PDB file of C-alpha atoms in Angstrom:
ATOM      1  CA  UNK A 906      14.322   2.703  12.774  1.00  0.00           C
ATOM      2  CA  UNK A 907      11.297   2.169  15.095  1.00  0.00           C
ATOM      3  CA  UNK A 908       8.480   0.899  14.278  1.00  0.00           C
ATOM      4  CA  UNK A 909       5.348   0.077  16.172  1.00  0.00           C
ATOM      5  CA  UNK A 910       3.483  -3.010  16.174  1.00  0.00           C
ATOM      6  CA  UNK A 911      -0.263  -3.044  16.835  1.00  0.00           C
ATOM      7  CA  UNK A 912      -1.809  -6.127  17.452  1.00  0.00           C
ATOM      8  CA  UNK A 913      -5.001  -7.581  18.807  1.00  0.00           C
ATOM      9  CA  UNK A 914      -3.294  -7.553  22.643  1.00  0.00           C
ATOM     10  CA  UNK A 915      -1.793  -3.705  22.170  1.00  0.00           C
ATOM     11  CA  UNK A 916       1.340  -2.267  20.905  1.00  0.00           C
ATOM     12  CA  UNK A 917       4.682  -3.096  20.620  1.00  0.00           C
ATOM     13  CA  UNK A 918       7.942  -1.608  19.870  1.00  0.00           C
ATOM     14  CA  UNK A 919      10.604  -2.926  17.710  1.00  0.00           C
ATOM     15  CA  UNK A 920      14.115  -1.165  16.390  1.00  0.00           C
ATOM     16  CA  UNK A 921      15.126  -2.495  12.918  1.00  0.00           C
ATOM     17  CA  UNK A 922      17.823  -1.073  10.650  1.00  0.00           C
ATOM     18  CA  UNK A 923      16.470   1.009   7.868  1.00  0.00           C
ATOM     19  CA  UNK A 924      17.430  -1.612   5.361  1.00  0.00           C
ATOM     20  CA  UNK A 925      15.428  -4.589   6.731  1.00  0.00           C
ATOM     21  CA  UNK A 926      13.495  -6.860   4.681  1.00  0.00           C
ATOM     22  CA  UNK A 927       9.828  -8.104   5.664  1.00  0.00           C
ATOM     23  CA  UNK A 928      11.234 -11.558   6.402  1.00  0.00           C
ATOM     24  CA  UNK A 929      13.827  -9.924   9.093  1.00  0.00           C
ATOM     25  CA  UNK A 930      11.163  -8.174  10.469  1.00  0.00           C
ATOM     26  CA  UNK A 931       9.212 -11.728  10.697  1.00  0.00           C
ATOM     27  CA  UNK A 932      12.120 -13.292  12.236  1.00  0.00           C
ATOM     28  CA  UNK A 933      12.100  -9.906  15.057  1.00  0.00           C
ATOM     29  CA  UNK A 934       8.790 -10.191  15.986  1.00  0.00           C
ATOM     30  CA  UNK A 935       9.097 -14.282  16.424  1.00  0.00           C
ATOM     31  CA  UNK A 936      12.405 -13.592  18.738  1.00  0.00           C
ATOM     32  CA  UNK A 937      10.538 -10.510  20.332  1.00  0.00           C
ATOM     33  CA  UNK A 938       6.866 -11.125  20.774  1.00  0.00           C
ATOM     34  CA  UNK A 939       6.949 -14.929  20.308  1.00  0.00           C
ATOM     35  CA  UNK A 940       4.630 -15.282  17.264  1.00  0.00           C
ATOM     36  CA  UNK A 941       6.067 -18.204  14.812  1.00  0.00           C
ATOM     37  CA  UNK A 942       6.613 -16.470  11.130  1.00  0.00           C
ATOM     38  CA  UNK A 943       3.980 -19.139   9.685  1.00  0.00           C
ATOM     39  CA  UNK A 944       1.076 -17.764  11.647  1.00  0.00           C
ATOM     40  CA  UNK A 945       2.184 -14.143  11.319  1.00  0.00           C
ATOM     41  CA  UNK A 946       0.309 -11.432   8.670  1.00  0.00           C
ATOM     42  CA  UNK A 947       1.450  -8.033   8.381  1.00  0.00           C
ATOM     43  CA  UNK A 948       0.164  -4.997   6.569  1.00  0.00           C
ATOM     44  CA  UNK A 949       0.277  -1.620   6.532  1.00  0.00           C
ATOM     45  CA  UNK A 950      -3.795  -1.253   6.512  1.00  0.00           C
ATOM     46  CA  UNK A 951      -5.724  -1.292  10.102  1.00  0.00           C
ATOM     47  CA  UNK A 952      -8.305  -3.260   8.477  1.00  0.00           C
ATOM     48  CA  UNK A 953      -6.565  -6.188   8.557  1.00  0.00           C
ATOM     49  CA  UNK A 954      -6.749  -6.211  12.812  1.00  0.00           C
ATOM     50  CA  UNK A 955     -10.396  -6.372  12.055  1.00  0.00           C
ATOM     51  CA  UNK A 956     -10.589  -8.392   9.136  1.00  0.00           C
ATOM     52  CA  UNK A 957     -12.132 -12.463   8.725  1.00  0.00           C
ATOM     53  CA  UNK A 958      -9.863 -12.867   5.508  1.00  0.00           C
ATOM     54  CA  UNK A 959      -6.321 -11.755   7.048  1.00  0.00           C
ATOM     55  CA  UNK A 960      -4.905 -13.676   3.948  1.00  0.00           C
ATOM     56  CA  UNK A 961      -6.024 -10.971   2.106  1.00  0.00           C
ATOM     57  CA  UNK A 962      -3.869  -7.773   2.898  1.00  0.00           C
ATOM     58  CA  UNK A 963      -1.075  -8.627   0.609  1.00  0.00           C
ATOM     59  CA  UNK A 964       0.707  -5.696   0.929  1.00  0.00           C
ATOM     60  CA  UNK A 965       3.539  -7.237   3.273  1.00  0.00           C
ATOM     61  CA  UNK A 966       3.541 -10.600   1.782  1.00  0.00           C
ATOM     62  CA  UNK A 967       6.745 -10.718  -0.386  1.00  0.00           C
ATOM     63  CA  UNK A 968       9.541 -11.685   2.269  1.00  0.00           C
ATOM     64  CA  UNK A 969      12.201 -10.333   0.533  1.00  0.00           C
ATOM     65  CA  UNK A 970      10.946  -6.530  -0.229  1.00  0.00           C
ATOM     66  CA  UNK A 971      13.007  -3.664   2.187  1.00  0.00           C
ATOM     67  CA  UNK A 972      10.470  -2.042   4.520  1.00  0.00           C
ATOM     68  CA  UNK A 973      12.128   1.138   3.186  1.00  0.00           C
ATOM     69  CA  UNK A 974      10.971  -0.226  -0.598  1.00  0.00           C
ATOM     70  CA  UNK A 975       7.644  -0.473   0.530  1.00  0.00           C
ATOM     71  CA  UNK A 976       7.359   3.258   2.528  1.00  0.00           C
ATOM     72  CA  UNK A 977       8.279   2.242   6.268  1.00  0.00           C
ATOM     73  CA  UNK A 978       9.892   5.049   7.744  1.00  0.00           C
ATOM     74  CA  UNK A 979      10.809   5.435  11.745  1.00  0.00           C
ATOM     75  CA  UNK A 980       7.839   5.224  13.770  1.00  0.00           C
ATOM     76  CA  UNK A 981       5.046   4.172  11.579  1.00  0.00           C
ATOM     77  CA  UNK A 982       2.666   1.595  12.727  1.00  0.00           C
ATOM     78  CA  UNK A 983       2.872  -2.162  11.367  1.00  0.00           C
ATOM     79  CA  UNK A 984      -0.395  -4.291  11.639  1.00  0.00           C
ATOM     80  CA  UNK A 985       0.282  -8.021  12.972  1.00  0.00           C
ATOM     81  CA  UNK A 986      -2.319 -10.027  13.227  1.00  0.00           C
ATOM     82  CA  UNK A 987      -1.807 -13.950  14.058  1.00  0.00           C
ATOM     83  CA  UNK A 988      -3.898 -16.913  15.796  1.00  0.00           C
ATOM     84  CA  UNK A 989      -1.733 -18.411  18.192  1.00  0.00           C
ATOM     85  CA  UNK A 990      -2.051 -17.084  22.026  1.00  0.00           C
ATOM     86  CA  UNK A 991       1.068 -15.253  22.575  1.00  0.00           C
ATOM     87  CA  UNK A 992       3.964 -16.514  25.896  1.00  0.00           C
ATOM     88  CA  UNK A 993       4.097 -14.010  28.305  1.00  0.00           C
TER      89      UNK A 993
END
């Protein structure tokens, strides 16, 4: 499935198989957009772009849930946020 990444620098696109867990996604996005798992939050909420407490949006915490567990179907947005300055 597709999904689409917004962060703070734009959006990205990443293909994932329909059974993937949050942490495989992690490990994707590391390989792909070069943002260590440690330093990465995800949610499903905009707010959390625009939030001081990222820690907070919990919704994509557990590493082991499916993204199809949690709702993620082809083509919805994922919010990443993360403080480290991206590699081109």
């Amino acid at each position: 499935m597709l999904l689409r990444i917004r962060t703070r620098d734009g959006t990205e696109r990443l293909t994932v198989q329909d059974n993937s867990t949050i942490k495989e996604l992690q490990v994707l996005i590391e390989q792909s957009l070069k943002v260590p798992v440690a330093d990465q939050r995800l949610s499903l909420l905009q707010g959390l772009l625009m939030s001081k407490n990222p820690d907070a949006f919990t919704d994509m915490k557990d590493s082991g849930k499916t993204l199809r567990g949690l709702g993620v179907q082809n083509g919805d947005l994922v919010y990443l946020a993360y403080s480290v300055e991206r590699e081109p």
